[in-house]
Amino acid sequence: MEFTKEKTLAMRNKLIGHSCRLFYSDNPVKIVRARGQYLFDENGTQYLDCISNVQHVGHCHPSITEAASAQMDLLNTNTRFLHDNIVTYANRLAATLPEKLCVFYFVNSGSEANDLALRLAQQYTQHEDVIVLDHAYHGHLKSLIDISPYKFRKLTGQKEWVHVAPLPDTYRGMYRSDQPNPGQSYADAVMDLIEQAQSKGRKIAAFFAESLPSVGGQIILPDGYSSKVAEYVHSAGGVFVADEVQTGFGRVGSHFWAFQLQGEHFCPDIVTLGKPMGNGHPLACVVTTAEIAGAFTANGVEYFNTFGGNPVSCAIGLAVLDVIEKENLRENAIKVGAMLKELLRNLHSKHEIVGDVRGVGLFVGIELVTDRELKTPATNTAAYVVKRLKEDLIVVSTDGPWDNVLKFKPPMCFSMDNAKHVTQCIDRILTDIKNTNLKLEKDDI
């Protein structure tokens, strides 16, 4: 059964919770099919997708579809039956990770993975308190809202056992790129939090952070930050949890996992995987050490997950790994990401409103400001650019504490021509804003 766009929207407004918001809520796009980095609406209009990091190797990749269909036709069952797919997949993933990360728990979503990681950390350490980064988001479960400042500040507020460290933003944060060793300075701020907590008789279970903070505004952590934080957290009896739900599986290009950008000697104690893992299929995972997994087993409470790691999910996960390798998608992320950043930096030279361009691989952000010296967020302008890009048939969204960062996390098959096209459109839009003297920050839109 097919409905008109108006009928679909009317039914959605009636049947679906209104807190489940749509992109472009004033005039939503109805997408009926997709392929690679392109989306198609009900009229066959093609949109360039710059934000679907879930469809990691491209929308509706035939190899993924074939693997899913073949395994579905053969068997899909409860994960407590013995099956080759789950161990084959875990073994393939282990080959991409440091040796000590060797025990896998498969689940269905990034939120479920982060909730389990929190349980593992608290069980292993027998401590409760968690340190998180400001503006962080780790998932929609209640346990994760509690450790997500992006959410809890709008709800019940900060719990006593949660401690918020400064976001290591070297563009507009406390310690900036022009200062000596900002990584050390931001890590020392975490140590200050640990000491404050300990002075109140509290004990740290975990430092919990995205390897590249996304909701915080496409932030690239300064060199040395994670290893120093891990040193401080370990000395307090806690563990380091790296959230790779948005950034893993080669998105950064040079490495398979974003935490590896912090140096070959840095290794988290727990890593969570999600969004890109199943190319749109609900598949996620927690990876940890044998010691932490042993403590979790020793609590005497069985852990099982009916669907996590089922034969179909693992067949899809294996197919995703195959496509990343066969199509050299990490190399593509390096080349296309470098070109995208270069083109966006050209816009920085041309347009005063472009305050900063940052990123690695196909994880890129362009921050808009009304005053480069004061770094005043150009929130309305960013929203206007997103709206105009939609008219140019390009799907982009914003992030950051002030929603003034245009974010790019496209499917990994994003091309050089795509990068050129997007930046040309942004250039034209920013030029139009300047030439027409639009006062967007004074609510002209």
mmCIF file of N, CA and C in Angstrom, residues 171-231:
data_model
loop_
_atom_site.group_PDB
_atom_site.id
_atom_site.type_symbol
_atom_site.label_atom_id
_atom_site.label_comp_id
_atom_site.label_asym_id
_atom_site.label_seq_id
_atom_site.Cartn_x
_atom_site.Cartn_y
_atom_site.Cartn_z
ATOM 1 N N TYR A 171 39.048 24.619 19.665
ATOM 2 C CA TYR A 171 38.654 25.817 18.917
ATOM 3 C C TYR A 171 38.046 26.868 19.837
ATOM 4 N N ARG A 172 37.064 26.464 20.668
ATOM 5 C CA ARG A 172 36.400 27.462 21.489
ATOM 6 C C ARG A 172 36.397 27.104 22.977
ATOM 7 N N GLY A 173 37.090 26.037 23.363
ATOM 8 C CA GLY A 173 37.074 25.582 24.751
ATOM 9 C C GLY A 173 38.041 26.322 25.647
ATOM 10 N N MET A 174 38.237 25.761 26.854
ATOM 11 C CA MET A 174 39.116 26.373 27.856
ATOM 12 C C MET A 174 40.567 26.426 27.382
ATOM 13 N N TYR A 175 40.999 25.371 26.715
ATOM 14 C CA TYR A 175 42.386 25.278 26.243
ATOM 15 C C TYR A 175 42.358 25.077 24.735
ATOM 16 N N ARG A 176 43.072 25.940 24.014
ATOM 17 C CA ARG A 176 42.924 25.973 22.570
ATOM 18 C C ARG A 176 44.203 25.545 21.856
ATOM 19 N N SER A 177 44.093 25.369 20.552
ATOM 20 C CA SER A 177 45.189 24.810 19.768
ATOM 21 C C SER A 177 46.441 25.684 19.778
ATOM 22 N N ASP A 178 46.271 26.980 20.071
ATOM 23 C CA ASP A 178 47.442 27.868 20.099
ATOM 24 C C ASP A 178 48.115 27.894 21.464
ATOM 25 N N GLN A 179 47.619 27.074 22.390
ATOM 26 C CA GLN A 179 48.212 26.996 23.717
ATOM 27 C C GLN A 179 49.085 25.745 23.810
ATOM 28 N N PRO A 180 50.081 25.751 24.691
ATOM 29 C CA PRO A 180 50.957 24.575 24.811
ATOM 30 C C PRO A 180 50.219 23.376 25.412
ATOM 31 N N ASN A 181 50.262 22.250 24.731
ATOM 32 C CA ASN A 181 49.762 20.970 25.207
ATOM 33 C C ASN A 181 48.327 21.010 25.751
ATOM 34 N N PRO A 182 47.348 21.357 24.919
ATOM 35 C CA PRO A 182 45.960 21.371 25.400
ATOM 36 C C PRO A 182 45.475 19.989 25.835
ATOM 37 N N GLY A 183 46.021 18.914 25.249
ATOM 38 C CA GLY A 183 45.624 17.570 25.660
ATOM 39 C C GLY A 183 45.912 17.326 27.129
ATOM 40 N N GLN A 184 47.095 17.727 27.575
ATOM 41 C CA GLN A 184 47.465 17.588 28.984
ATOM 42 C C GLN A 184 46.564 18.443 29.871
ATOM 43 N N SER A 185 46.283 19.669 29.434
ATOM 44 C CA SER A 185 45.468 20.572 30.245
ATOM 45 C C SER A 185 44.047 20.037 30.421
ATOM 46 N N TYR A 186 43.462 19.544 29.333
ATOM 47 C CA TYR A 186 42.108 18.982 29.441
ATOM 48 C C TYR A 186 42.117 17.699 30.279
ATOM 49 N N ALA A 187 43.169 16.895 30.165
ATOM 50 C CA ALA A 187 43.272 15.685 30.988
ATOM 51 C C ALA A 187 43.402 16.059 32.460
ATOM 52 N N ASP A 188 44.162 17.115 32.761
ATOM 53 C CA ASP A 188 44.316 17.561 34.146
ATOM 54 C C ASP A 188 42.968 18.003 34.730
ATOM 55 N N ALA A 189 42.082 18.532 33.872
ATOM 56 C CA ALA A 189 40.741 18.903 34.349
ATOM 57 C C ALA A 189 39.961 17.663 34.777
ATOM 58 N N VAL A 190 40.210 16.530 34.110
ATOM 59 C CA VAL A 190 39.591 15.265 34.530
ATOM 60 C C VAL A 190 40.163 14.840 35.880
ATOM 61 N N MET A 191 41.458 14.982 36.060
ATOM 62 C CA MET A 191 42.081 14.643 37.343
ATOM 63 C C MET A 191 41.508 15.486 38.467
ATOM 64 N N ASP A 192 41.238 16.756 38.174
ATOM 65 C CA ASP A 192 40.617 17.624 39.185
ATOM 66 C C ASP A 192 39.252 17.085 39.598
ATOM 67 N N LEU A 193 38.488 16.604 38.631
ATOM 68 C CA LEU A 193 37.169 16.030 38.935
ATOM 69 C C LEU A 193 37.308 14.783 39.794
ATOM 70 N N ILE A 194 38.287 13.949 39.471
ATOM 71 C CA ILE A 194 38.510 12.729 40.261
ATOM 72 C C ILE A 194 38.817 13.088 41.712
ATOM 73 N N GLU A 195 39.693 14.057 41.897
ATOM 74 C CA GLU A 195 40.072 14.461 43.257
ATOM 75 C C GLU A 195 38.890 15.060 44.009
ATOM 76 N N GLN A 196 38.053 15.835 43.305
ATOM 77 C CA GLN A 196 36.856 16.395 43.950
ATOM 78 C C GLN A 196 35.907 15.296 44.388
ATOM 79 N N ALA A 197 35.725 14.300 43.532
ATOM 80 C CA ALA A 197 34.830 13.185 43.865
ATOM 81 C C ALA A 197 35.383 12.397 45.052
ATOM 82 N N GLN A 198 36.670 12.128 45.016
ATOM 83 C CA GLN A 198 37.285 11.362 46.097
ATOM 84 C C GLN A 198 37.231 12.105 47.429
ATOM 85 N N SER A 199 37.299 13.426 47.373
ATOM 86 C CA SER A 199 37.235 14.215 48.614
ATOM 87 C C SER A 199 35.870 14.095 49.287
ATOM 88 N N LYS A 200 34.873 13.672 48.501
ATOM 89 C CA LYS A 200 33.518 13.464 49.029
ATOM 90 C C LYS A 200 33.250 11.989 49.338
ATOM 91 N N GLY A 201 34.307 11.180 49.272
ATOM 92 C CA GLY A 201 34.166 9.760 49.569
ATOM 93 C C GLY A 201 33.614 8.934 48.418
ATOM 94 N N ARG A 202 33.601 9.485 47.209
ATOM 95 C CA ARG A 202 33.065 8.769 46.061
ATOM 96 C C ARG A 202 34.192 8.084 45.281
ATOM 97 N N LYS A 203 33.831 7.030 44.513
ATOM 98 C CA LYS A 203 34.829 6.248 43.784
ATOM 99 C C LYS A 203 34.451 6.151 42.304
ATOM 100 N N ILE A 204 35.446 6.296 41.457
ATOM 101 C CA ILE A 204 35.214 6.357 40.015
ATOM 102 C C ILE A 204 35.157 4.949 39.408
ATOM 103 N N ALA A 205 34.070 4.681 38.696
ATOM 104 C CA ALA A 205 33.943 3.421 37.962
ATOM 105 C C ALA A 205 34.501 3.559 36.558
ATOM 106 N N ALA A 206 34.205 4.688 35.902
ATOM 107 C CA ALA A 206 34.588 4.803 34.497
ATOM 108 C C ALA A 206 34.670 6.245 34.030
ATOM 109 N N PHE A 207 35.548 6.438 33.063
ATOM 110 C CA PHE A 207 35.520 7.619 32.202
ATOM 111 C C PHE A 207 34.888 7.140 30.908
ATOM 112 N N PHE A 208 33.829 7.813 30.471
ATOM 113 C CA PHE A 208 32.993 7.340 29.362
ATOM 114 C C PHE A 208 32.961 8.442 28.310
ATOM 115 N N ALA A 209 33.520 8.188 27.117
ATOM 116 C CA ALA A 209 33.570 9.255 26.111
ATOM 117 C C ALA A 209 33.571 8.693 24.695
ATOM 118 N N GLU A 210 32.957 9.447 23.770
ATOM 119 C CA GLU A 210 33.090 9.141 22.352
ATOM 120 C C GLU A 210 34.545 9.387 21.934
ATOM 121 N N SER A 211 35.041 8.534 21.063
ATOM 122 C CA SER A 211 36.412 8.712 20.588
ATOM 123 C C SER A 211 36.560 10.000 19.796
ATOM 124 N N LEU A 212 35.483 10.424 19.134
ATOM 125 C CA LEU A 212 35.380 11.739 18.505
ATOM 126 C C LEU A 212 34.003 12.284 18.858
ATOM 127 N N PRO A 213 33.910 13.224 19.792
ATOM 128 C CA PRO A 213 32.596 13.722 20.205
ATOM 129 C C PRO A 213 31.823 14.313 19.029
ATOM 130 N N SER A 214 30.643 13.762 18.786
ATOM 131 C CA SER A 214 29.859 14.143 17.607
ATOM 132 C C SER A 214 28.813 15.195 17.938
ATOM 133 N N VAL A 215 27.909 14.877 18.861
ATOM 134 C CA VAL A 215 26.894 15.848 19.266
ATOM 135 C C VAL A 215 27.557 17.108 19.818
ATOM 136 N N GLY A 216 28.739 16.954 20.404
ATOM 137 C CA GLY A 216 29.486 18.099 20.920
ATOM 138 C C GLY A 216 29.978 19.034 19.833
ATOM 139 N N GLY A 217 29.876 18.617 18.551
ATOM 140 C CA GLY A 217 30.241 19.509 17.455
ATOM 141 C C GLY A 217 31.371 19.006 16.579
ATOM 142 N N GLN A 218 31.425 17.676 16.338
ATOM 143 C CA GLN A 218 32.476 17.101 15.483
ATOM 144 C C GLN A 218 33.863 17.481 16.018
ATOM 145 N N ILE A 219 34.117 17.099 17.251
ATOM 146 C CA ILE A 219 35.337 17.487 17.948
ATOM 147 C C ILE A 219 36.448 16.458 17.722
ATOM 148 N N ILE A 220 37.648 16.937 17.441
ATOM 149 C CA ILE A 220 38.829 16.087 17.334
ATOM 150 C C ILE A 220 39.624 16.242 18.631
ATOM 151 N N LEU A 221 39.787 15.146 19.367
ATOM 152 C CA LEU A 221 40.474 15.225 20.661
ATOM 153 C C LEU A 221 41.936 15.604 20.466
ATOM 154 N N PRO A 222 42.478 16.447 21.338
ATOM 155 C CA PRO A 222 43.890 16.840 21.213
ATOM 156 C C PRO A 222 44.824 15.669 21.501
ATOM 157 N N ASP A 223 46.006 15.714 20.920
ATOM 158 C CA ASP A 223 46.999 14.653 21.095
ATOM 159 C C ASP A 223 47.293 14.421 22.574
ATOM 160 N N GLY A 224 47.405 13.141 22.925
ATOM 161 C CA GLY A 224 47.798 12.777 24.280
ATOM 162 C C GLY A 224 46.688 12.789 25.301
ATOM 163 N N TYR A 225 45.516 13.271 24.917
ATOM 164 C CA TYR A 225 44.422 13.416 25.881
ATOM 165 C C TYR A 225 43.988 12.075 26.461
ATOM 166 N N SER A 226 43.625 11.135 25.603
ATOM 167 C CA SER A 226 43.023 9.887 26.082
ATOM 168 C C SER A 226 43.991 9.066 26.928
ATOM 169 N N SER A 227 45.253 8.985 26.511
ATOM 170 C CA SER A 227 46.205 8.178 27.274
ATOM 171 C C SER A 227 46.430 8.763 28.666
ATOM 172 N N LYS A 228 46.462 10.088 28.757
ATOM 173 C CA LYS A 228 46.663 10.718 30.071
ATOM 174 C C LYS A 228 45.423 10.543 30.939
ATOM 175 N N VAL A 229 44.240 10.699 30.346
ATOM 176 C CA VAL A 229 42.999 10.482 31.103
ATOM 177 C C VAL A 229 42.940 9.042 31.593
ATOM 178 N N ALA A 230 43.290 8.093 30.742
ATOM 179 C CA ALA A 230 43.279 6.683 31.141
ATOM 180 C C ALA A 230 44.215 6.450 32.328
ATOM 181 N N GLU A 231 45.372 7.088 32.295
ATOM 182 C CA GLU A 231 46.318 6.961 33.411
ATOM 183 C C GLU A 231 45.681 7.460 34.711
#
